[in-house]
Short mmCIF file of N, CA, C and O and ligand atoms in Angstrom, two decimals:
data_model
loop_
_atom_site.label_atom_id
_atom_site.label_comp_id
_atom_site.label_asym_id
_atom_site.label_seq_id
_atom_site.Cartn_x
_atom_site.Cartn_y
_atom_site.Cartn_z
N UNK A 1154 -7.51 37.76 10.15
CA UNK A 1154 -7.91 36.35 10.12
C UNK A 1154 -6.97 35.57 9.20
O UNK A 1154 -6.61 36.05 8.13
N UNK A 1155 -6.61 34.36 9.62
CA UNK A 1155 -5.70 33.55 8.80
C UNK A 1155 -6.38 33.17 7.49
O UNK A 1155 -7.59 32.93 7.45
N UNK A 1156 -5.58 33.15 6.42
CA UNK A 1156 -6.12 32.75 5.11
C UNK A 1156 -6.53 31.29 5.16
O UNK A 1156 -5.90 30.47 5.80
N UNK A 1157 -7.61 30.98 4.43
CA UNK A 1157 -8.10 29.60 4.39
C UNK A 1157 -7.24 28.79 3.41
O UNK A 1157 -6.96 29.27 2.31
N UNK A 1158 -6.84 27.61 3.83
CA UNK A 1158 -5.99 26.78 2.97
C UNK A 1158 -6.83 25.71 2.29
O UNK A 1158 -7.04 24.63 2.82
N UNK A 1159 -7.28 26.04 1.07
CA UNK A 1159 -8.12 25.10 0.33
C UNK A 1159 -7.32 24.25 -0.65
O UNK A 1159 -7.90 23.58 -1.50
N UNK A 1160 -6.00 24.29 -0.54
CA UNK A 1160 -5.18 23.50 -1.46
C UNK A 1160 -5.23 22.02 -1.07
O UNK A 1160 -5.61 21.66 0.05
N UNK A 1161 -4.77 21.19 -2.00
CA UNK A 1161 -4.72 19.75 -1.75
C UNK A 1161 -3.81 19.45 -0.56
O UNK A 1161 -4.07 18.52 0.22
N UNK A 1162 -2.77 20.25 -0.39
CA UNK A 1162 -1.85 20.00 0.74
C UNK A 1162 -2.49 20.43 2.06
O UNK A 1162 -2.20 19.85 3.11
N UNK A 1163 -3.36 21.44 2.01
CA UNK A 1163 -4.12 21.80 3.21
C UNK A 1163 -5.00 20.62 3.63
O UNK A 1163 -5.11 20.30 4.82
N UNK A 1164 -5.58 19.97 2.64
CA UNK A 1164 -6.45 18.80 2.93
C UNK A 1164 -5.62 17.65 3.50
O UNK A 1164 -6.06 16.95 4.41
N UNK A 1165 -4.42 17.46 2.97
CA UNK A 1165 -3.53 16.41 3.51
C UNK A 1165 -3.17 16.75 4.96
O UNK A 1165 -3.22 15.88 5.84
N UNK A 1166 -2.83 18.02 5.22
CA UNK A 1166 -2.45 18.42 6.59
C UNK A 1166 -3.59 18.20 7.57
O UNK A 1166 -3.37 17.81 8.71
N UNK A 1167 -4.81 18.44 7.12
CA UNK A 1167 -5.97 18.27 8.01
C UNK A 1167 -6.46 16.82 8.06
O UNK A 1167 -7.43 16.51 8.76
N UNK A 1168 -5.80 15.93 7.29
CA UNK A 1168 -6.17 14.52 7.30
C UNK A 1168 -7.44 14.24 6.51
O UNK A 1168 -8.04 13.17 6.64
N UNK A 1169 -7.84 15.19 5.65
CA UNK A 1169 -9.07 15.01 4.86
C UNK A 1169 -8.83 14.09 3.66
O UNK A 1169 -9.75 13.47 3.15
N UNK A 1170 -7.58 14.06 3.20
CA UNK A 1170 -7.21 13.07 2.18
C UNK A 1170 -5.91 12.39 2.64
O UNK A 1170 -5.09 13.00 3.33
N UNK A 1171 -5.74 11.13 2.25
CA UNK A 1171 -4.59 10.37 2.76
C UNK A 1171 -3.27 10.75 2.07
O UNK A 1171 -3.28 11.31 0.96
N UNK A 1172 -2.19 10.44 2.73
CA UNK A 1172 -0.87 10.61 2.12
C UNK A 1172 0.07 9.57 2.73
O UNK A 1172 -0.17 9.09 3.83
N UNK A 1173 1.11 9.28 1.99
CA UNK A 1173 2.08 8.27 2.41
C UNK A 1173 3.23 9.00 3.13
O UNK A 1173 4.25 9.35 2.53
N UNK A 1174 3.05 9.26 4.42
CA UNK A 1174 3.97 10.12 5.17
C UNK A 1174 5.28 9.42 5.54
O UNK A 1174 5.30 8.25 5.90
N UNK A 1175 6.36 10.21 5.47
CA UNK A 1175 7.67 9.70 5.89
C UNK A 1175 8.24 10.54 7.03
O UNK A 1175 9.27 10.17 7.62
N UNK A 1176 7.63 11.67 7.34
CA UNK A 1176 8.13 12.56 8.41
C UNK A 1176 6.97 13.40 8.92
O UNK A 1176 6.11 13.83 8.15
N UNK A 1177 7.00 13.65 10.23
CA UNK A 1177 6.02 14.54 10.85
C UNK A 1177 6.67 15.18 12.05
O UNK A 1177 7.24 14.46 12.89
N UNK A 1178 6.63 16.49 12.17
CA UNK A 1178 7.05 17.14 13.41
C UNK A 1178 6.17 18.37 13.62
O UNK A 1178 5.17 18.55 12.92
N UNK A 1179 6.55 19.21 14.59
CA UNK A 1179 5.69 20.35 14.93
C UNK A 1179 5.59 21.38 13.80
O UNK A 1179 4.66 22.18 13.76
N UNK A 1180 6.58 21.38 12.88
CA UNK A 1180 6.67 22.44 11.88
C UNK A 1180 6.34 22.00 10.47
O UNK A 1180 5.94 22.83 9.64
N UNK A 1181 6.56 20.72 10.17
CA UNK A 1181 6.35 20.28 8.79
C UNK A 1181 6.00 18.80 8.73
O UNK A 1181 6.14 18.07 9.73
N UNK A 1182 5.52 18.40 7.58
CA UNK A 1182 5.32 16.97 7.30
C UNK A 1182 5.95 16.68 5.93
O UNK A 1182 6.17 17.60 5.14
N UNK A 1183 6.22 15.41 5.67
CA UNK A 1183 6.74 15.01 4.36
C UNK A 1183 6.06 13.72 3.95
O UNK A 1183 5.78 12.85 4.78
N UNK A 1184 5.79 13.62 2.64
CA UNK A 1184 5.08 12.44 2.12
C UNK A 1184 5.49 12.22 0.67
O UNK A 1184 6.00 13.13 0.00
N UNK A 1185 5.26 11.00 0.19
CA UNK A 1185 5.61 10.66 -1.19
C UNK A 1185 4.72 11.43 -2.17
O UNK A 1185 3.50 11.54 -1.96
N UNK A 1186 5.34 11.94 -3.24
CA UNK A 1186 4.59 12.58 -4.32
C UNK A 1186 3.73 11.53 -5.02
O UNK A 1186 4.18 10.41 -5.27
N UNK A 1187 2.48 11.90 -5.33
CA UNK A 1187 1.54 10.95 -5.94
C UNK A 1187 1.94 10.61 -7.38
O UNK A 1187 1.53 9.57 -7.90
N UNK A 1188 2.72 11.48 -8.00
CA UNK A 1188 3.11 11.29 -9.40
C UNK A 1188 4.64 11.42 -9.49
O UNK A 1188 5.16 12.42 -10.00
N UNK A 1189 5.32 10.39 -8.99
CA UNK A 1189 6.77 10.48 -8.81
C UNK A 1189 7.51 10.77 -10.12
O UNK A 1189 7.29 10.09 -11.13
N UNK A 1190 8.39 11.76 -10.07
CA UNK A 1190 9.21 12.13 -11.22
C UNK A 1190 10.60 11.50 -11.13
O UNK A 1190 11.44 11.72 -12.00
N UNK A 1191 10.84 10.72 -10.09
CA UNK A 1191 12.12 10.04 -9.88
C UNK A 1191 11.85 8.87 -8.94
O UNK A 1191 10.81 8.85 -8.27
N UNK A 1192 12.77 7.89 -8.88
CA UNK A 1192 12.54 6.74 -7.99
C UNK A 1192 12.24 7.17 -6.55
O UNK A 1192 11.43 6.52 -5.88
N UNK A 1193 12.90 8.21 -6.07
CA UNK A 1193 12.53 8.81 -4.78
C UNK A 1193 12.02 10.21 -5.06
O UNK A 1193 12.74 11.04 -5.66
N UNK A 1194 10.78 10.47 -4.69
CA UNK A 1194 10.20 11.81 -4.89
C UNK A 1194 9.28 12.09 -3.70
O UNK A 1194 8.17 11.56 -3.60
N UNK A 1195 9.78 12.93 -2.81
CA UNK A 1195 9.09 13.23 -1.56
C UNK A 1195 8.90 14.74 -1.46
O UNK A 1195 9.74 15.52 -1.93
N UNK A 1196 7.79 15.14 -0.87
CA UNK A 1196 7.48 16.56 -0.70
C UNK A 1196 7.53 16.91 0.79
O UNK A 1196 6.95 16.20 1.61
N UNK A 1197 8.23 17.98 1.11
CA UNK A 1197 8.26 18.51 2.49
C UNK A 1197 7.42 19.77 2.49
O UNK A 1197 7.66 20.68 1.69
N UNK A 1198 6.41 19.82 3.36
CA UNK A 1198 5.55 21.01 3.40
C UNK A 1198 5.46 21.55 4.84
O UNK A 1198 5.43 20.77 5.79
N UNK A 1199 5.40 22.87 4.98
CA UNK A 1199 5.24 23.43 6.32
C UNK A 1199 3.79 23.27 6.79
O UNK A 1199 2.87 23.27 5.97
N UNK A 1200 3.61 23.13 8.10
CA UNK A 1200 2.22 23.13 8.62
C UNK A 1200 1.60 24.51 8.44
O UNK A 1200 0.40 24.63 8.18
N UNK A 1201 2.43 25.55 8.56
CA UNK A 1201 1.94 26.92 8.36
C UNK A 1201 1.57 27.11 6.89
O UNK A 1201 2.28 26.66 6.00
N UNK A 1202 0.47 27.80 6.68
CA UNK A 1202 0.05 28.06 5.30
C UNK A 1202 0.83 29.23 4.71
O UNK A 1202 0.60 30.39 5.06
N UNK A 1203 1.76 28.89 3.83
CA UNK A 1203 2.53 29.88 3.07
C UNK A 1203 2.31 29.50 1.61
O UNK A 1203 2.75 28.43 1.18
N UNK A 1204 1.58 30.30 0.82
CA UNK A 1204 1.24 29.88 -0.55
C UNK A 1204 2.46 29.68 -1.46
O UNK A 1204 2.54 28.68 -2.16
N UNK A 1205 3.35 30.66 -1.48
CA UNK A 1205 4.52 30.55 -2.37
C UNK A 1205 5.75 31.08 -1.65
O UNK A 1205 5.66 31.72 -0.59
N UNK A 1206 6.91 30.89 -2.28
CA UNK A 1206 8.16 31.44 -1.73
C UNK A 1206 8.03 32.95 -1.53
O UNK A 1206 8.62 33.51 -0.60
N UNK A 1207 7.25 33.60 -2.40
CA UNK A 1207 7.10 35.06 -2.32
C UNK A 1207 6.38 35.50 -1.05
O UNK A 1207 6.42 36.68 -0.70
N UNK A 1208 5.70 34.58 -0.40
CA UNK A 1208 4.93 34.93 0.81
C UNK A 1208 5.71 34.67 2.09
O UNK A 1208 5.17 34.88 3.19
N UNK A 1209 6.95 34.20 1.97
CA UNK A 1209 7.75 33.96 3.17
C UNK A 1209 8.01 35.28 3.89
O UNK A 1209 8.34 36.28 3.25
N UNK A 1210 7.86 35.27 5.20
CA UNK A 1210 8.14 36.46 6.00
C UNK A 1210 9.48 36.25 6.72
O UNK A 1210 9.97 35.13 6.82
N UNK A 1211 10.01 37.35 7.22
CA UNK A 1211 11.32 37.27 7.89
C UNK A 1211 11.29 36.23 9.02
O UNK A 1211 12.25 35.49 9.22
N UNK A 1212 10.16 36.17 9.72
CA UNK A 1212 10.03 35.22 10.83
C UNK A 1212 10.00 33.76 10.36
O UNK A 1212 10.03 32.85 11.18
N UNK A 1213 9.87 33.53 9.05
CA UNK A 1213 9.82 32.17 8.52
C UNK A 1213 11.21 31.61 8.19
O UNK A 1213 11.32 30.47 7.73
N UNK A 1214 12.25 32.41 8.44
CA UNK A 1214 13.60 31.95 8.07
C UNK A 1214 13.96 30.65 8.79
O UNK A 1214 14.56 29.75 8.19
N UNK A 1215 13.57 30.55 10.04
CA UNK A 1215 13.88 29.34 10.80
C UNK A 1215 13.09 28.15 10.24
O UNK A 1215 13.60 27.03 10.15
N UNK A 1216 11.85 28.41 9.86
CA UNK A 1216 10.99 27.36 9.30
C UNK A 1216 11.58 26.79 8.01
O UNK A 1216 11.69 25.58 7.84
N UNK A 1217 11.99 27.66 7.11
CA UNK A 1217 12.51 27.19 5.83
C UNK A 1217 13.85 26.48 6.03
O UNK A 1217 14.15 25.47 5.39
N UNK A 1218 14.64 26.97 6.98
CA UNK A 1218 15.89 26.29 7.32
C UNK A 1218 15.62 24.91 7.89
O UNK A 1218 16.30 23.94 7.56
N UNK A 1219 14.60 24.82 8.72
CA UNK A 1219 14.22 23.53 9.30
C UNK A 1219 13.79 22.57 8.19
O UNK A 1219 14.17 21.38 8.21
N UNK A 1220 13.05 23.06 7.21
CA UNK A 1220 12.60 22.19 6.11
C UNK A 1220 13.78 21.64 5.32
O UNK A 1220 13.77 20.48 4.89
N UNK A 1221 14.81 22.45 5.14
CA UNK A 1221 16.00 21.96 4.42
C UNK A 1221 16.70 20.89 5.26
O UNK A 1221 17.13 19.85 4.73
N UNK A 1222 16.79 21.12 6.55
CA UNK A 1222 17.40 20.13 7.44
C UNK A 1222 16.59 18.82 7.42
O UNK A 1222 17.16 17.73 7.32
N UNK A 1223 15.27 18.94 7.48
CA UNK A 1223 14.41 17.75 7.43
C UNK A 1223 14.63 17.00 6.11
O UNK A 1223 14.74 15.77 6.10
N UNK A 1224 14.73 17.74 5.02
CA UNK A 1224 14.95 17.10 3.71
C UNK A 1224 16.25 16.28 3.74
O UNK A 1224 16.29 15.15 3.21
N UNK A 1225 17.28 16.82 4.35
CA UNK A 1225 18.56 16.09 4.42
C UNK A 1225 18.42 14.83 5.29
O UNK A 1225 19.00 13.78 4.97
N UNK A 1226 17.63 14.93 6.37
CA UNK A 1226 17.40 13.73 7.21
C UNK A 1226 16.65 12.67 6.41
O UNK A 1226 16.95 11.47 6.48
N UNK A 1227 15.66 13.10 5.63
CA UNK A 1227 14.86 12.15 4.85
C UNK A 1227 15.72 11.51 3.75
O UNK A 1227 15.63 10.31 3.51
N UNK A 1228 16.57 12.32 3.12
CA UNK A 1228 17.47 11.76 2.08
C UNK A 1228 18.31 10.65 2.69
O UNK A 1228 18.50 9.58 2.07
N UNK A 1229 18.78 10.86 3.90
CA UNK A 1229 19.58 9.84 4.58
C UNK A 1229 18.71 8.61 4.87
O UNK A 1229 19.09 7.47 4.58
N UNK A 1230 17.54 8.87 5.41
CA UNK A 1230 16.57 7.81 5.76
C UNK A 1230 16.21 6.96 4.53
O UNK A 1230 16.02 5.75 4.63
N UNK A 1231 16.10 7.62 3.37
CA UNK A 1231 15.68 6.93 2.14
C UNK A 1231 16.86 6.31 1.39
O UNK A 1231 16.67 5.69 0.34
N UNK A 1232 18.08 6.53 1.91
CA UNK A 1232 19.26 5.91 1.30
C UNK A 1232 19.76 6.57 0.03
O UNK A 1232 20.45 5.94 -0.78
N UNK A 1233 19.43 7.86 -0.18
CA UNK A 1233 19.89 8.55 -1.40
C UNK A 1233 20.94 9.63 -1.11
O UNK A 1233 21.41 10.31 -2.02
N UNK A 1234 21.28 9.79 0.18
CA UNK A 1234 22.15 10.91 0.57
C UNK A 1234 23.53 10.82 -0.09
O UNK A 1234 24.01 11.81 -0.65
N UNK A 1235 24.15 9.66 -0.06
CA UNK A 1235 25.52 9.56 -0.58
C UNK A 1235 25.57 9.65 -2.10
O UNK A 1235 26.45 10.30 -2.66
N UNK A 1236 24.64 9.02 -2.78
CA UNK A 1236 24.63 9.10 -4.24
C UNK A 1236 24.30 10.51 -4.72
O UNK A 1236 24.79 10.96 -5.75
N UNK A 1237 23.44 11.19 -3.98
CA UNK A 1237 23.06 12.57 -4.33
C UNK A 1237 21.61 12.70 -4.69
O UNK A 1237 20.96 11.72 -5.09
N UNK A 1238 21.14 13.90 -4.56
CA UNK A 1238 19.71 14.18 -4.78
C UNK A 1238 19.55 15.67 -5.02
O UNK A 1238 20.53 16.42 -4.99
N UNK A 1239 18.33 16.10 -5.26
CA UNK A 1239 18.07 17.51 -5.53
C UNK A 1239 16.88 17.99 -4.72
O UNK A 1239 15.88 17.29 -4.61
N UNK A 1240 16.99 19.21 -4.19
CA UNK A 1240 15.86 19.88 -3.55
C UNK A 1240 15.37 20.97 -4.49
O UNK A 1240 16.18 21.73 -5.03
N UNK A 1241 14.06 21.04 -4.67
CA UNK A 1241 13.47 22.01 -5.60
C UNK A 1241 12.27 22.67 -4.95
O UNK A 1241 11.43 21.98 -4.35
N UNK A 1242 12.18 23.98 -5.07
CA UNK A 1242 10.94 24.69 -4.71
C UNK A 1242 10.52 25.48 -5.94
O UNK A 1242 11.22 26.41 -6.37
N UNK A 1243 9.40 25.11 -6.53
CA UNK A 1243 8.86 25.84 -7.67
C UNK A 1243 8.04 27.02 -7.17
O UNK A 1243 7.33 26.90 -6.17
N UNK A 1244 8.14 28.15 -7.88
CA UNK A 1244 7.37 29.34 -7.48
C UNK A 1244 6.55 29.88 -8.64
O UNK A 1244 7.12 30.26 -9.68
N UNK A 1245 5.24 29.88 -8.44
CA UNK A 1245 4.29 30.45 -9.41
C UNK A 1245 4.39 29.81 -10.80
O UNK A 1245 5.09 28.80 -10.97
N UNK A 1246 3.69 30.37 -11.76
CA UNK A 1246 3.49 29.72 -13.06
C UNK A 1246 4.79 29.39 -13.80
O UNK A 1246 4.99 28.25 -14.21
N UNK A 1247 5.64 30.38 -13.96
CA UNK A 1247 6.86 30.15 -14.75
C UNK A 1247 7.81 29.20 -14.03
O UNK A 1247 8.63 28.54 -14.68
N UNK A 1248 7.69 29.13 -12.73
CA UNK A 1248 8.51 28.19 -11.96
C UNK A 1248 7.93 26.79 -11.94
O UNK A 1248 8.57 25.85 -11.45
N UNK A 1249 6.70 26.65 -12.45
CA UNK A 1249 6.08 25.32 -12.52
C UNK A 1249 5.31 24.91 -11.28
O UNK A 1249 5.02 23.73 -11.08
N UNK A 1250 4.94 25.91 -10.44
CA UNK A 1250 4.19 25.57 -9.22
C UNK A 1250 2.72 25.33 -9.56
O UNK A 1250 2.07 26.17 -10.18
N UNK A 1251 2.21 24.16 -9.15
CA UNK A 1251 0.81 23.83 -9.42
C UNK A 1251 -0.02 23.80 -8.14
O UNK A 1251 -1.23 23.97 -8.20
N UNK A 1252 0.62 23.56 -7.00
CA UNK A 1252 -0.10 23.56 -5.72
C UNK A 1252 0.40 24.75 -4.91
O UNK A 1252 1.60 24.86 -4.63
N UNK A 1253 -0.54 25.64 -4.56
CA UNK A 1253 -0.14 26.88 -3.90
C UNK A 1253 -0.14 26.77 -2.39
O UNK A 1253 -0.81 27.53 -1.68
N UNK A 1254 0.60 25.77 -1.92
CA UNK A 1254 1.02 25.66 -0.52
C UNK A 1254 2.49 25.30 -0.63
O UNK A 1254 2.83 24.26 -1.22
N UNK A 1255 3.35 26.16 -0.11
CA UNK A 1255 4.80 25.98 -0.26
C UNK A 1255 5.22 24.53 -0.04
O UNK A 1255 4.76 23.90 0.92
N UNK A 1256 6.06 24.02 -0.92
CA UNK A 1256 6.56 22.65 -0.75
C UNK A 1256 7.92 22.51 -1.38
O UNK A 1256 8.23 23.16 -2.38
N UNK A 1257 8.72 21.65 -0.79
CA UNK A 1257 10.06 21.37 -1.29
C UNK A 1257 10.08 19.94 -1.81
O UNK A 1257 9.70 19.02 -1.09
N UNK A 1258 10.48 19.78 -3.07
CA UNK A 1258 10.61 18.44 -3.64
C UNK A 1258 11.98 17.87 -3.27
O UNK A 1258 12.99 18.57 -3.40
N UNK A 1259 12.00 16.61 -2.86
CA UNK A 1259 13.26 15.86 -2.74
C UNK A 1259 13.24 14.84 -3.86
O UNK A 1259 12.34 14.00 -3.93
N UNK A 1260 14.21 14.94 -4.77
CA UNK A 1260 14.26 14.06 -5.93
C UNK A 1260 15.57 13.30 -5.93
O UNK A 1260 16.65 13.90 -5.79
N UNK A 1261 15.49 12.00 -6.09
CA UNK A 1261 16.72 11.20 -6.11
C UNK A 1261 16.46 9.81 -6.62
O UNK A 1261 15.35 9.46 -7.03
N UNK A 1262 17.54 9.01 -6.63
CA UNK A 1262 17.41 7.62 -7.07
C UNK A 1262 17.76 7.43 -8.52
O UNK A 1262 17.74 6.31 -9.04
N UNK A 1263 18.07 8.53 -9.22
CA UNK A 1263 18.56 8.45 -10.61
C UNK A 1263 19.37 9.72 -10.88
O UNK A 1263 19.26 10.70 -10.12
N UNK A 1264 20.16 9.68 -11.94
CA UNK A 1264 20.90 10.89 -12.33
C UNK A 1264 19.92 11.93 -12.82
O UNK A 1264 19.03 11.64 -13.62
N UNK A 1265 20.08 13.18 -12.36
CA UNK A 1265 19.16 14.25 -12.73
C UNK A 1265 19.88 15.21 -13.68
O UNK A 1265 20.99 15.63 -13.40
N UNK A 1266 19.21 15.54 -14.78
CA UNK A 1266 19.86 16.41 -15.77
C UNK A 1266 19.80 17.87 -15.32
O UNK A 1266 19.02 18.25 -14.45
N UNK A 1267 20.63 18.69 -15.95
CA UNK A 1267 20.65 20.12 -15.69
C UNK A 1267 20.95 20.84 -16.99
O UNK A 1267 21.81 20.36 -17.74
N UNK A 1268 20.31 21.93 -17.33
CA UNK A 1268 19.28 22.63 -16.57
C UNK A 1268 17.93 21.96 -16.72
O UNK A 1268 17.73 21.18 -17.66
N UNK A 1269 16.99 22.27 -15.82
CA UNK A 1269 15.63 21.71 -15.94
C UNK A 1269 14.99 22.22 -17.23
O UNK A 1269 15.33 23.29 -17.70
N UNK A 1270 14.05 21.48 -17.76
CA UNK A 1270 13.37 21.87 -18.99
C UNK A 1270 12.48 23.08 -18.80
O UNK A 1270 12.20 23.47 -17.69
P1 5GP B 971 4.52 21.69 -7.94
O1 5GP B 971 4.31 21.47 -9.41
O2 5GP B 971 3.45 22.61 -7.38
O3 5GP B 971 5.91 22.16 -7.58
O4 5GP B 971 4.39 20.29 -7.26
C1 5GP B 971 3.18 19.77 -6.83
C2 5GP B 971 3.39 18.28 -6.65
O5 5GP B 971 2.32 17.78 -5.88
C3 5GP B 971 3.41 17.50 -7.96
O6 5GP B 971 4.66 16.82 -8.09
C4 5GP B 971 2.23 16.53 -7.82
O7 5GP B 971 2.48 15.27 -8.37
C5 5GP B 971 2.01 16.49 -6.33
N1 5GP B 971 0.65 16.21 -5.91
C6 5GP B 971 -0.47 16.79 -6.41
N2 5GP B 971 -1.57 16.32 -5.79
C7 5GP B 971 -1.12 15.43 -4.87
C8 5GP B 971 -1.79 14.59 -3.92
O8 5GP B 971 -3.01 14.59 -3.79
N3 5GP B 971 -1.02 13.79 -3.14
C9 5GP B 971 0.35 13.78 -3.27
N4 5GP B 971 1.01 12.95 -2.45
N5 5GP B 971 1.00 14.54 -4.15
C10 5GP B 971 0.28 15.35 -4.95
#
């Protein structure tokens, strides 16, 4: 039986709570982060419930590749592609993951420091 997705992103996917969507297709959706860490801060999430990067299966390679491609389309759509931006996937506690439904952050619109804190 499929695992139940009780995360906030599961609720967004099911339309139980609203989100400010910028992309929707058969495999993923993307929406503005509620607590933006940069002028542009968008999250790309798969429709499939994958809790963390550690749960990716071999068959998910196409899905994760598609999410990266979608992120690049959104960066272009949002006008941050040429100046530059960052894609981030946090994994578990030490990686700073707070929502356990896989998601890719698109961050842009300002200079981003390195390394992350
Ligand atoms: P994480 O820390 O897990 O990598 O990122 C989770 C992100 O989800 C955070 O940047 C946080 O602001 C965002 N977030 C948490 N709850 C909600 C919500 O209800 N709606 C939206 N749009 N973003 C959320």
